[in-house]
Amino acid sequence: MRFDLDGLPVHFPYAAIYPEQHAYMGELKRALDARGHALLEMPTGTGKTAALISLITSYSLANPSRPLRLIYCTRTVHEMEKTLAELRLLFAHLPPAASRSLLALGLSSRKNLCVHPQASAAAARDSVDTACRRLTASWVREKAASDPESTPLCEFYETFDRAAAAGDLASLMPPGVYTLADLRALGRQRRVCPYFLARQMVKYANVVVYSYQYLLDPKVASIVSREMQKECVVVFDEAHNIDNVCIEALSVSIRKQTLEGAERNLRRISHEIDRFKATDANRLRAEYNRLVDGLAQRGNLPISDAWLANPALPDDILREAVPGNIRRAEHFLAVLRRLVRFLDGRLDTETVENEMPVAFVASIHSQAGIDQKMLRFCYDRLHSLMMTLEITDTDEFMHIQTICDFATLIGTYTRGFSIIIEPYDDRMPDIRDPVIQLSCHDASLAIRPVFDRFETVVITSGTLSPIDLYPRLLNFNPVISRSFTMSLTRDCICPMVLTRGSDQLPVSTKFDMRSDPGVVRNYGRLLLEMASAVPDGIVGFFVSYSYMDGIVNSWHEMGILQDIMQHKLVFIETPDVVETTLALDNYRKACDCGRGAVFFSVARGKVAEGIDFDRHYGRLVIMFGVPFQYTLSRILLARLEYLRETFQIKEGDFLTFDALRQAAQCVGRVIRSKADYGMMIFADKRYSRHDKRSKLPGWILSHLHDAHLNLSTDMALHIAREFLRRMAQPYDKTGSGGKKTLLTEEDLQAMAQDAMEM
Amino acid sequence: MGSMTIGAKYKTTLKDPGTPGILRMNDDKFTFTPNDPRSAMKLNVDFRSIKGHKFNKVDGNKPALLNLSKDSDKGGGYMFEFDNVGNRDLSRDFVAKVLGKHQGIPPRPTMPPEISGSSTGLEQLSAAEVERRVKLLREDSELQKLHKKFVLGNILQESEFWATRKNLLDDEANKASKQRPGFKTAMSDVRPSADGRTNKVTFNLTSEMIHQIFAEKPAVRRAFLDFVPKKMTDIEFWRKYCRAEYLLRTKNTVAATAEAAEDEELAVFLKNDDILAKEAKLKIKRVDPTLDMAADAGDDYIHLPDHGILRDGSKETVDTDSEWAQRTLSQELNRHAAVVLEGITSDVELTDAKTVAEALTRSKKEPPSTSTVDDDSHERLVKVARMTEIEDLQAPRSVPYAPLSIKDPRQYFDSQQANALRSLGGSNDGRKARNCSLSTEEVFHHIMDQISSFKVNKSNCSVLESDMALKVLNELNEGISRSRRLNLKNPQEGLLGRVPQHTQDELMDHWTAIQELLRHFWSSYPITSAVLYNKVQRVKDAMTQIYQKLQAIKESAQPDVRHEISRLVKPMTQALDAAFSHDLEQQQKSAKAGNKPNGY
């Protein structure tokens, strides 16, 4: 359909539109008009993505002065696929002249894009990267030019390189929508490397869909997203966890294995230096001269040589000459050795230590003789050295790179970080596993360059409650900040708070109660009763892996699991992603064929982050417990302290906010559209307390009746049966009574008319 | 260990007063001989079929009971009541000793379905069986009448009545299992059971469990094919398997590693399943991209090793590179559910572990031909598109279909019935053969031609020429309407038609009753046991009664139908006479031989 939104013609790929989508577009348009940032919360299952991309596309079609440049960041690769599918649908509905000129593509790592038969066969991402570099690094190709027999090259890259040199990459990639699979297919068909093609085409594409880190993590962002223009509109979808991504991007930890690996790396580097001294001393001398001239990097690197970039944010990197005492390769090597030895000494601690970067840098200076400036240059100096030594197997050198990342970060930042040294994991005190953790507490650090660089950044998700907290956490000023509610045709979601088991005793995952066999049994009975009453798919979320493992084992011992399996098949998320993916695939098959299944998953886990359990894939979600973070974690305590001091956010408030956004995120996966329906059970007595409950997003709260706040298992079962019976009835999709929940083109015209008359 | 003989009462249920008799037990089996030689409660049971024993606490005047259970899950077993607690305890200790010895024997993998030797007298009916019988009776009023007459009239025993109707029951069973059962949804768990007395741990494997183990653990299957019978017997194999299971279950990793180092066959069970890993690698390429989390991991540069936040309590840091299996319950659950979903592909009888293993390996070997790459596949696009689109904003997806329209369902189904009738009877119903221009031979040739031409160009050309088809269709339609007409007119024109209705019904009843009785009568010969003797006596009495009733009918009949009735009754009386005379002969024979009068 095509309609008019405050004078802007909007192309929308469906025949009808939800009123909240219409309102959402209105807010988005205002943000684009004002060239400012926006923070928008809209419930899941109301078609955020479709609304977003249609509006932004239509906006630039109507304003030729602002061509379509959209960077759409998703949390996961599978969300990327979904977004691209929606784009495909939208492009098919655009006027042909427009859709024929637009290019949209997804970008991912070599692991997901490589089509080289040998290189892509490697199992891990690092190995694929390394295999690729072995075939495409500039010095390898130079060598092949002189000795084509013994040096294998990648034919796909060669095609790409020729096309890039001739400047007709665009002819290799006609306009359209390219998912990762499409890119691979294109690569195979045209015999061209899809990864490098996509990397190059990102500059010209109208829509780029990739993962958060390509914009947030400086290590990746500065090689992939360096050339993105200021006019780009940046969208972070499913952004409720964006602060965690930001702090993770700037955090490094060093374990015993890291140090051992680093020492191995240093031995190898010194070996290589000796070899070069003997054969090609000029190279080392040339590097030294370049460093004297103040060029840390060798100017414009060929695209295939690019390696993970500096971990510090681009604005904070010193544009100075490398200090004299680490210009020579041997000297730099000696510095690194001293640094590794120092860290090794610090790791040998018996007590937990918590230091600020300034103090840590000072102790490095006094004990290892390395000053702050040298530390800051560690990463760039290492990078330069590895280029000079023509090292291709980067995966082998991860360890020394980690050390240099660490050094550069502590040399650069004095605030917002802390260094925590723990001799063992708190939960396993008898296993010695010392670790030095540099953890970032300030989410605004990593995202600030994005806000500064781009005019419009849209942060959106189904759960951004309380919406005023995010601008504080991320330290930015949105011009639009709004939370939408959901207008429902019928009560198609049914949240419930279950506080008691079938024996009327309270259930909770509170630390002192969680291992109580009575609670474990009550949770099991709840699932069993529900499995016998609810059709198709049921999803259970637990507070952590270890808790899930424990409770599932107990259910197995008690025989409850066997009883559940009489009704439905059981699948479980495991730390192994391949296994979890296959389990999910089978879960969907079981739901499709009508057998029904239960999926056990973990809040904060990978499944909770990105997998939808819509329609028959999830008729009921049970959230077992409140997914609080592990509150004894020292990193968390340090972060809480920082938040209190810097942003005046109380510890308790933050913890509850964090737990409830995770819970809401878990249960929110159950709804896809207004035709869909699902139940949500919050199974913990703590949810009945007002301070916890009120942190849930508005669209859940508005359906949480007072009568559903304090249920026992049998009452919940009764409500579930009633609900399912009600949902099975036919209903009027466009909404009955005074309120329309589905707008057609005529409705929108009438609305526009009314507005004109007023 | 010796044997033991003791007086006891055998009880089928707790409420049963019990049959007094002698209980004899030795190392292998126990027998129960009732004091009354004619009682059916004889037992002769192998101890190997006994899984456990229970006894009650005796206080006051409660009887001392000992229960030997056949299957701990399902119940069912043998209950004995003893005169006093002392006797009970003696036998209990004996049983415990014997059971302890038997359960030390390794699990018998190819154990035949348990049939307890000769507990035939008393039927152990499963609930399903009873339900099936009740259903049969409910559906068939004639059968119900017979059942009422004979079983409730104490002429036949319940079991005797059904023994001659095994086929009915079987039919029913067959109908139920037309759909081949897959694996059970519930995970059949190889649980060790300890009896608490000895230090032994017992695993019980059934052939169904073995099938499942083979399906879920291809490495075990391969090992079985490799080792058995070249290296070891299958009992040894399963003992090793159970040993490994036990080690895994107790999470005794140190012991597991140590034992695996010594014993390479055992090591096979403890290692990660490489076949599964290979399969997973193939499958992950074909997985729906909207849930592909493996691709996600391949795109994640934040969680490089040692980057990101390591120890905030949300992640477990476990080194998983070990070659030794860190098999968890969750992995087993996922694997089990996957196998259940796949279903049983091969038609193998669950008899022999070897054939099962081979069949499964064969079915797995069939290469997934299109496993290479399906980046271009259209199906994937459609799937993703369907996952993403918002259904209620769109006009509903219409699937093309042709509605089935039957104008008058009654007429339709009636005609179907008539068709079926005619094909059975084959009578032409006065329908004259249409004068087709084709002789049978010509038709045959024509059909052969058609078939061969169809074979040659398998394409979508019509099998029959259309005018021929039309002719056949017309012919059939006419036949249908004619047969309907005929069926409605003058039903029953035989002998019975002329007899008054109530006599007719009576005769029919008697006829079915006689058939039933005769069947039982003749099947009891030669009489070899007291049971059979009793049965014959009862049947004979019943037959005599019916004989007299038949005579009465014949005599009381109206003169105009007497002839017809006598014609109808004659075959019945003749059949009965034959039976009586046979019985008489037998009795005379046995009397001559000087046997006891109840002679067996």
Short mmCIF file of C-alpha atoms in Angstrom, two decimals, chain A residues 14-16 18 21 47 76-78 81-82 85-86 88 108-109 112 125 129 181-182 184-185 188 211 213-214 217 219-220 245 247-248 251-253 258 308 402 405 422 424-425 427 433 435 437 546 552-553 556 561 565 569-572 578-583 585-586 588 590 595 606-607 611 615 630 633 672-675 733 742, chain B residues 183-187 189 191 249 251 279-281 283-284 286-317 319 328-338 340-341 373-376 380-381 383-396:
data_model
loop_
_atom_site.label_atom_id
_atom_site.label_comp_id
_atom_site.label_asym_id
_atom_site.label_seq_id
_atom_site.Cartn_x
_atom_site.Cartn_y
_atom_site.Cartn_z
CA TYR A 14 1.59 -4.92 3.20
CA ALA A 15 -2.05 -4.35 2.39
CA ALA A 16 -2.83 -3.00 5.86
CA TYR A 18 -1.15 -1.39 12.46
CA GLN A 21 3.33 1.23 13.09
CA GLY A 47 6.38 -5.11 12.83
CA THR A 76 22.76 -11.78 15.29
CA VAL A 77 23.25 -13.25 11.86
CA HIS A 78 19.82 -14.83 11.76
CA GLU A 81 18.65 -12.74 7.38
CA LYS A 82 15.18 -11.77 8.55
CA ALA A 85 14.00 -10.79 3.76
CA GLU A 86 11.84 -7.86 4.83
CA ARG A 88 13.34 -7.86 -0.26
CA SER A 108 29.59 -11.00 7.84
CA SER A 109 32.94 -12.61 8.47
CA ASN A 112 30.14 -17.13 6.76
CA ARG A 125 36.45 -18.52 12.33
CA ASP A 129 40.65 -15.97 8.39
CA ALA A 181 23.54 -17.05 1.04
CA ASP A 182 22.87 -14.89 -2.00
CA ARG A 184 27.85 -16.94 -1.63
CA ALA A 185 25.75 -18.02 -4.59
CA ARG A 188 30.24 -19.21 -6.87
CA SER A 211 26.12 -6.98 13.28
CA GLN A 213 30.20 -4.97 16.53
CA TYR A 214 31.02 -3.82 12.99
CA ASP A 217 33.92 -2.67 18.38
CA LYS A 219 38.92 -3.51 16.43
CA VAL A 220 36.48 -4.33 13.63
CA VAL A 245 27.83 -5.01 23.84
CA ILE A 247 31.35 -2.64 27.48
CA GLU A 248 32.27 -6.05 26.16
CA SER A 251 37.11 -5.51 27.79
CA VAL A 252 40.07 -7.86 27.75
CA SER A 253 41.13 -10.62 30.07
CA THR A 258 47.32 -16.35 27.27
CA LEU A 308 41.92 -6.61 13.51
CA THR A 402 45.59 -9.89 23.40
CA ASP A 405 45.26 -4.93 23.24
CA GLU A 422 41.13 -13.06 40.67
CA TYR A 424 40.02 -18.47 41.09
CA ASP A 425 36.41 -18.42 40.05
CA ARG A 427 31.89 -20.53 42.34
CA ASP A 433 42.37 -20.36 37.45
CA VAL A 435 42.84 -14.17 35.52
CA GLN A 437 40.47 -8.77 33.74
CA SER A 546 24.28 -24.20 35.83
CA VAL A 552 16.86 -30.73 34.62
CA ASN A 553 19.00 -33.38 36.22
CA HIS A 556 15.30 -36.57 35.52
CA LEU A 561 11.19 -35.35 32.94
CA MET A 565 8.28 -36.52 27.64
CA LEU A 569 9.74 -33.97 23.08
CA VAL A 570 12.37 -32.12 25.06
CA PHE A 571 15.19 -30.03 23.60
CA ILE A 572 17.83 -28.12 25.52
CA VAL A 578 26.15 -26.21 16.68
CA GLU A 579 24.26 -28.56 18.90
CA THR A 580 21.87 -25.85 20.01
CA THR A 581 21.19 -24.87 16.42
CA LEU A 582 20.38 -28.43 15.48
CA ALA A 583 18.21 -28.77 18.56
CA ASP A 585 15.87 -26.93 14.06
CA ASN A 586 14.46 -30.18 15.39
CA ARG A 588 10.69 -26.44 14.93
CA ALA A 590 8.52 -31.21 16.05
CA ARG A 595 4.10 -33.57 17.86
CA LYS A 606 22.22 -16.97 22.75
CA VAL A 607 18.74 -18.34 22.15
CA ILE A 611 15.49 -16.71 18.30
CA ARG A 615 3.09 -18.76 16.40
CA TYR A 630 25.50 -13.08 39.48
CA SER A 633 30.78 -11.06 40.51
CA ARG A 672 4.97 -12.18 16.09
CA SER A 673 1.80 -10.39 15.01
CA LYS A 674 -1.62 -9.58 16.27
CA ALA A 675 -2.97 -12.77 14.79
CA LYS A 733 -9.04 -9.06 12.40
CA LEU A 742 -5.74 -2.66 11.49
CA PHE B 183 10.45 -44.71 19.06
CA LYS B 184 8.83 -43.80 22.30
CA THR B 185 8.74 -40.13 23.05
CA ALA B 186 9.84 -40.79 26.56
CA MET B 187 13.49 -41.63 26.79
CA ASP B 189 16.63 -44.81 30.26
CA ARG B 191 19.01 -47.11 34.72
CA ARG B 249 26.63 -41.84 35.12
CA LYS B 251 30.69 -38.89 36.68
CA GLU B 279 26.56 -35.73 10.76
CA ALA B 280 26.15 -32.50 12.68
CA LYS B 281 28.61 -30.79 10.38
CA LYS B 283 23.24 -30.92 8.94
CA ILE B 284 24.30 -27.49 10.10
CA ARG B 286 21.10 -27.16 5.74
CA VAL B 287 19.61 -25.54 8.77
CA ASP B 288 17.10 -22.74 8.50
CA PRO B 289 19.10 -19.47 8.32
CA THR B 290 16.69 -17.71 10.66
CA LEU B 291 17.94 -19.78 13.56
CA ASP B 292 21.50 -20.46 12.55
CA MET B 293 23.42 -19.59 15.66
CA ALA B 294 26.55 -21.27 14.40
CA ALA B 295 26.81 -18.59 11.71
CA ASP B 296 26.41 -16.12 14.49
CA ALA B 297 29.37 -17.50 16.36
CA GLY B 298 31.35 -17.20 13.13
CA ASP B 299 30.64 -13.49 13.02
CA ASP B 300 31.46 -12.64 16.58
CA TYR B 301 34.67 -10.68 16.94
CA ILE B 302 33.82 -9.35 20.37
CA HIS B 303 34.22 -12.72 21.96
CA LEU B 304 37.60 -13.46 20.54
CA PRO B 305 39.47 -15.66 22.95
CA ASP B 306 40.26 -13.55 26.01
CA HIS B 307 38.21 -10.63 24.80
CA GLY B 308 34.92 -9.52 26.20
CA ILE B 309 33.91 -9.98 29.78
CA LEU B 310 35.06 -13.33 31.01
CA ARG B 311 33.92 -13.92 34.51
CA ASP B 312 30.79 -12.03 35.32
CA GLY B 313 28.92 -15.15 36.30
CA SER B 314 26.88 -15.48 33.16
CA LYS B 315 29.29 -17.73 31.35
CA GLU B 316 30.80 -20.99 32.39
CA THR B 317 34.37 -21.42 31.39
CA ASP B 319 37.56 -26.54 28.56
CA THR B 328 25.57 -34.46 29.64
CA LEU B 329 21.96 -35.19 30.09
CA SER B 330 21.05 -32.31 27.82
CA GLN B 331 23.04 -33.75 24.97
CA GLU B 332 21.34 -37.08 25.42
CA LEU B 333 17.94 -35.46 25.50
CA ASN B 334 18.60 -33.53 22.31
CA ARG B 335 19.92 -36.58 20.58
CA HIS B 336 17.02 -38.71 21.71
CA ALA B 337 14.46 -36.21 20.53
CA ALA B 338 16.22 -35.89 17.18
CA VAL B 340 12.47 -39.82 17.64
CA LEU B 341 11.69 -37.14 15.09
CA VAL B 373 25.29 -26.51 -1.04
CA ASP B 374 21.86 -25.18 -1.26
CA ASP B 375 22.58 -21.50 -1.27
CA ASP B 376 20.58 -21.04 -4.40
CA ARG B 380 15.05 -21.52 1.58
CA LEU B 381 13.92 -18.12 0.35
CA LYS B 383 10.89 -20.35 4.16
CA VAL B 384 12.63 -17.21 5.35
CA ALA B 385 10.01 -15.02 3.70
CA ARG B 386 7.26 -16.89 5.49
CA MET B 387 9.09 -16.61 8.79
CA THR B 388 9.41 -12.86 8.45
CA GLU B 389 6.14 -11.71 7.02
CA ILE B 390 3.39 -10.43 9.24
CA GLU B 391 0.47 -12.66 8.55
CA ASP B 392 -2.51 -10.54 9.44
CA LEU B 393 -1.41 -7.53 7.45
CA GLN B 394 -1.64 -9.63 4.37
CA ALA B 395 -4.49 -11.23 2.55
CA PRO B 396 -4.55 -14.89 3.55
#
